[in-house]
Tab-separated table of C-alpha atoms in Angstrom:
chain	number	residue	atom	x	y	z
A	782	MET	CA	-53.876	67.676	-33.591
A	783	ALA	CA	-50.053	66.411	-33.420
A	784	LEU	CA	-48.555	63.220	-33.848
A	785	ALA	CA	-46.448	62.382	-31.052
A	786	VAL	CA	-43.309	60.777	-32.569
A	787	ARG	CA	-41.728	58.016	-30.495
A	788	ASP	CA	-37.613	57.408	-31.059
A	789	GLU	CA	-37.385	54.273	-29.245
A	790	GLY	CA	-34.504	52.834	-31.051
A	791	SER	CA	-32.108	55.718	-30.354
A	792	LYS	CA	-32.404	54.398	-26.218
A	793	VAL	CA	-31.714	51.262	-27.095
A	794	ASN	CA	-28.380	49.735	-25.352
A	795	SER	CA	-26.135	47.498	-26.954
A	796	ASN	CA	-23.785	47.250	-24.229
A	797	ILE	CA	-22.943	43.502	-22.700
A	798	ASN	CA	-23.351	43.181	-18.950
A	799	VAL	CA	-20.775	40.641	-18.302
A	800	THR	CA	-20.851	41.040	-14.630
A	801	PRO	CA	-23.195	38.178	-14.010
A	802	MET	CA	-21.177	36.030	-16.212
A	803	VAL	CA	-18.021	36.962	-13.798
A	804	ASP	CA	-19.947	35.843	-10.865
A	805	VAL	CA	-21.175	32.456	-12.138
A	806	MET	CA	-17.366	31.874	-13.315
A	807	LEU	CA	-15.945	33.074	-9.720
A	808	VAL	CA	-18.535	30.640	-7.900
A	809	LEU	CA	-17.693	27.817	-10.195
A	810	LEU	CA	-13.488	28.232	-9.703
A	811	ILE	CA	-14.119	28.513	-6.167
A	812	ILE	CA	-16.376	24.996	-5.880
A	813	PHE	CA	-13.571	23.134	-8.446
A	814	MET	CA	-10.904	24.194	-5.998
A	815	VAL	CA	-12.599	22.858	-3.033
A	816	ILE	CA	-13.746	19.872	-4.681
A	817	THR	CA	-10.517	18.981	-6.363
A	818	PRO	CA	-8.483	17.547	-3.412
A	819	MET	CA	-11.629	15.414	-2.271
A	820	VAL	CA	-11.670	13.880	-5.833
A	821	GLN	CA	-8.138	12.416	-5.207
A	822	ASN	CA	-8.081	8.696	-4.570
A	823	LYS	CA	-4.382	9.097	-3.217
A	824	VAL	CA	-2.887	8.618	-0.325
A	825	ASN	CA	-0.672	11.357	0.642
A	826	VAL	CA	3.442	10.195	0.707
A	827	ASP	CA	6.211	12.479	0.685
A	828	LEU	CA	7.924	10.743	-2.297
A	829	THR	CA	11.638	10.646	-2.709
A	830	LYS	CA	13.434	13.442	-5.008
A	831	SER	CA	15.094	12.043	-7.585
A	832	VAL	CA	17.607	13.246	-10.233
A	833	ASP	CA	16.546	11.252	-12.955
A	834	ALA	CA	13.006	10.074	-12.363
A	835	THR	CA	10.672	8.319	-15.080
A	836	PRO	CA	7.675	9.412	-16.076
A	837	MET	CA	4.716	6.668	-15.300
A	838	PRO	CA	1.514	7.854	-16.834
A	839	ASP	CA	-0.287	4.764	-16.587
A	840	ALA	CA	-0.108	4.980	-12.455
A	841	GLU	CA	-2.615	7.957	-12.809
A	842	HIS	CA	-4.923	5.874	-14.363
A	843	GLU	CA	-8.152	5.029	-12.885
A	844	ASP	CA	-7.834	1.083	-12.498
A	845	SER	CA	-4.249	0.985	-12.142
A	846	VAL	CA	-3.162	-1.168	-8.841
A	847	VAL	CA	-1.228	1.528	-6.463
A	848	VAL	CA	0.020	0.539	-3.158
A	849	ALA	CA	1.109	3.629	-0.745
A	850	VAL	CA	3.441	2.954	2.040
A	851	THR	CA	2.745	6.142	4.450
A	852	ARG	CA	5.668	7.127	6.793
A	853	ASP	CA	4.437	5.405	10.021
A	854	GLY	CA	4.289	1.709	7.899
A	855	HIS	CA	0.553	1.732	7.353
A	856	VAL	CA	-0.053	-0.026	3.916
A	857	TYR	CA	-2.937	1.140	1.163
A	858	LEU	CA	-4.223	-0.745	-1.586
A	859	GLY	CA	-5.572	2.240	-3.599
A	860	ALA	CA	-7.315	4.426	-1.165
A	861	ASN	CA	-7.912	1.640	1.433
A	862	GLN	CA	-5.582	0.715	4.533
A	863	ILE	CA	-5.031	-2.905	4.474
A	864	ALA	CA	-2.664	-5.052	6.675
A	865	SER	CA	0.857	-6.392	5.065
A	866	GLY	CA	-0.025	-9.975	4.949
A	867	ASP	CA	-3.294	-9.233	3.028
A	868	LEU	CA	-1.388	-7.548	0.403
A	869	GLY	CA	-0.169	-10.051	-1.860
A	870	PRO	CA	-3.836	-11.915	-2.440
A	871	LYS	CA	-5.606	-8.986	-2.831
A	872	VAL	CA	-3.050	-7.862	-5.719
A	873	THR	CA	-3.526	-11.197	-6.868
A	874	ASP	CA	-7.109	-11.032	-7.167
A	875	MET	CA	-6.955	-7.511	-8.769
A	876	LEU	CA	-4.372	-8.556	-11.519
A	877	GLN	CA	-6.072	-11.250	-12.207
A	878	ASN	CA	-7.991	-10.141	-15.157
A	879	LYS	CA	-5.844	-7.710	-16.302
A	880	THR	CA	-3.224	-7.536	-19.562
A	881	ASN	CA	-1.109	-4.750	-17.968
A	882	LYS	CA	0.347	-6.666	-14.858
A	883	GLU	CA	2.094	-3.909	-13.175
A	884	VAL	CA	1.633	-2.665	-9.745
A	885	TYR	CA	2.838	0.942	-8.785
A	886	LEU	CA	4.335	1.852	-5.231
A	887	ARG	CA	4.049	5.311	-3.730
A	888	ALA	CA	6.536	5.116	-0.353
A	889	ASP	CA	7.320	8.002	1.934
A	890	MET	CA	10.601	9.076	2.356
A	891	ARG	CA	10.751	8.339	5.586
A	892	SER	CA	9.382	4.933	5.737
A	893	ASN	CA	11.212	2.394	6.846
A	894	TYR	CA	12.047	0.030	4.069
A	895	GLY	CA	13.062	-2.578	5.822
A	896	SER	CA	10.168	-4.464	7.046
C-alpha cells in the first residue's frame, strides 16, 4: 500500500490581486468628482482679476458672512437670494453674536457697482 503525498504548499499563490481595489478607488474618485461641486455653498460669480490680490482664508469658513452680487444685480447672502433692502438687517442679525465682525463681498466683474 503506497502513501499518497500531498504537496499543497507548493501550490499557494502569494500574489496580491489589486484589481478589486483599483475598481473601488475609481468608483470613489468618480463619486467625489460628482459630489464636490454640489457641496459648495457659493454663488458662481466671475471675480475681477487683480494684480496684487490679498488672500482671505477666513472667507472660506462655514460660518463666515459672504455677500455675493451677480452680473444681473441679484444679491445673495450665503447661498440664499435676498432683496437688497433686506441685506442690512440680515447681516446685522448674523454678526450679532460673532466676535469676528467681517463681511466678505464677492461681486461679478460685470455687475453694476453703482446700484
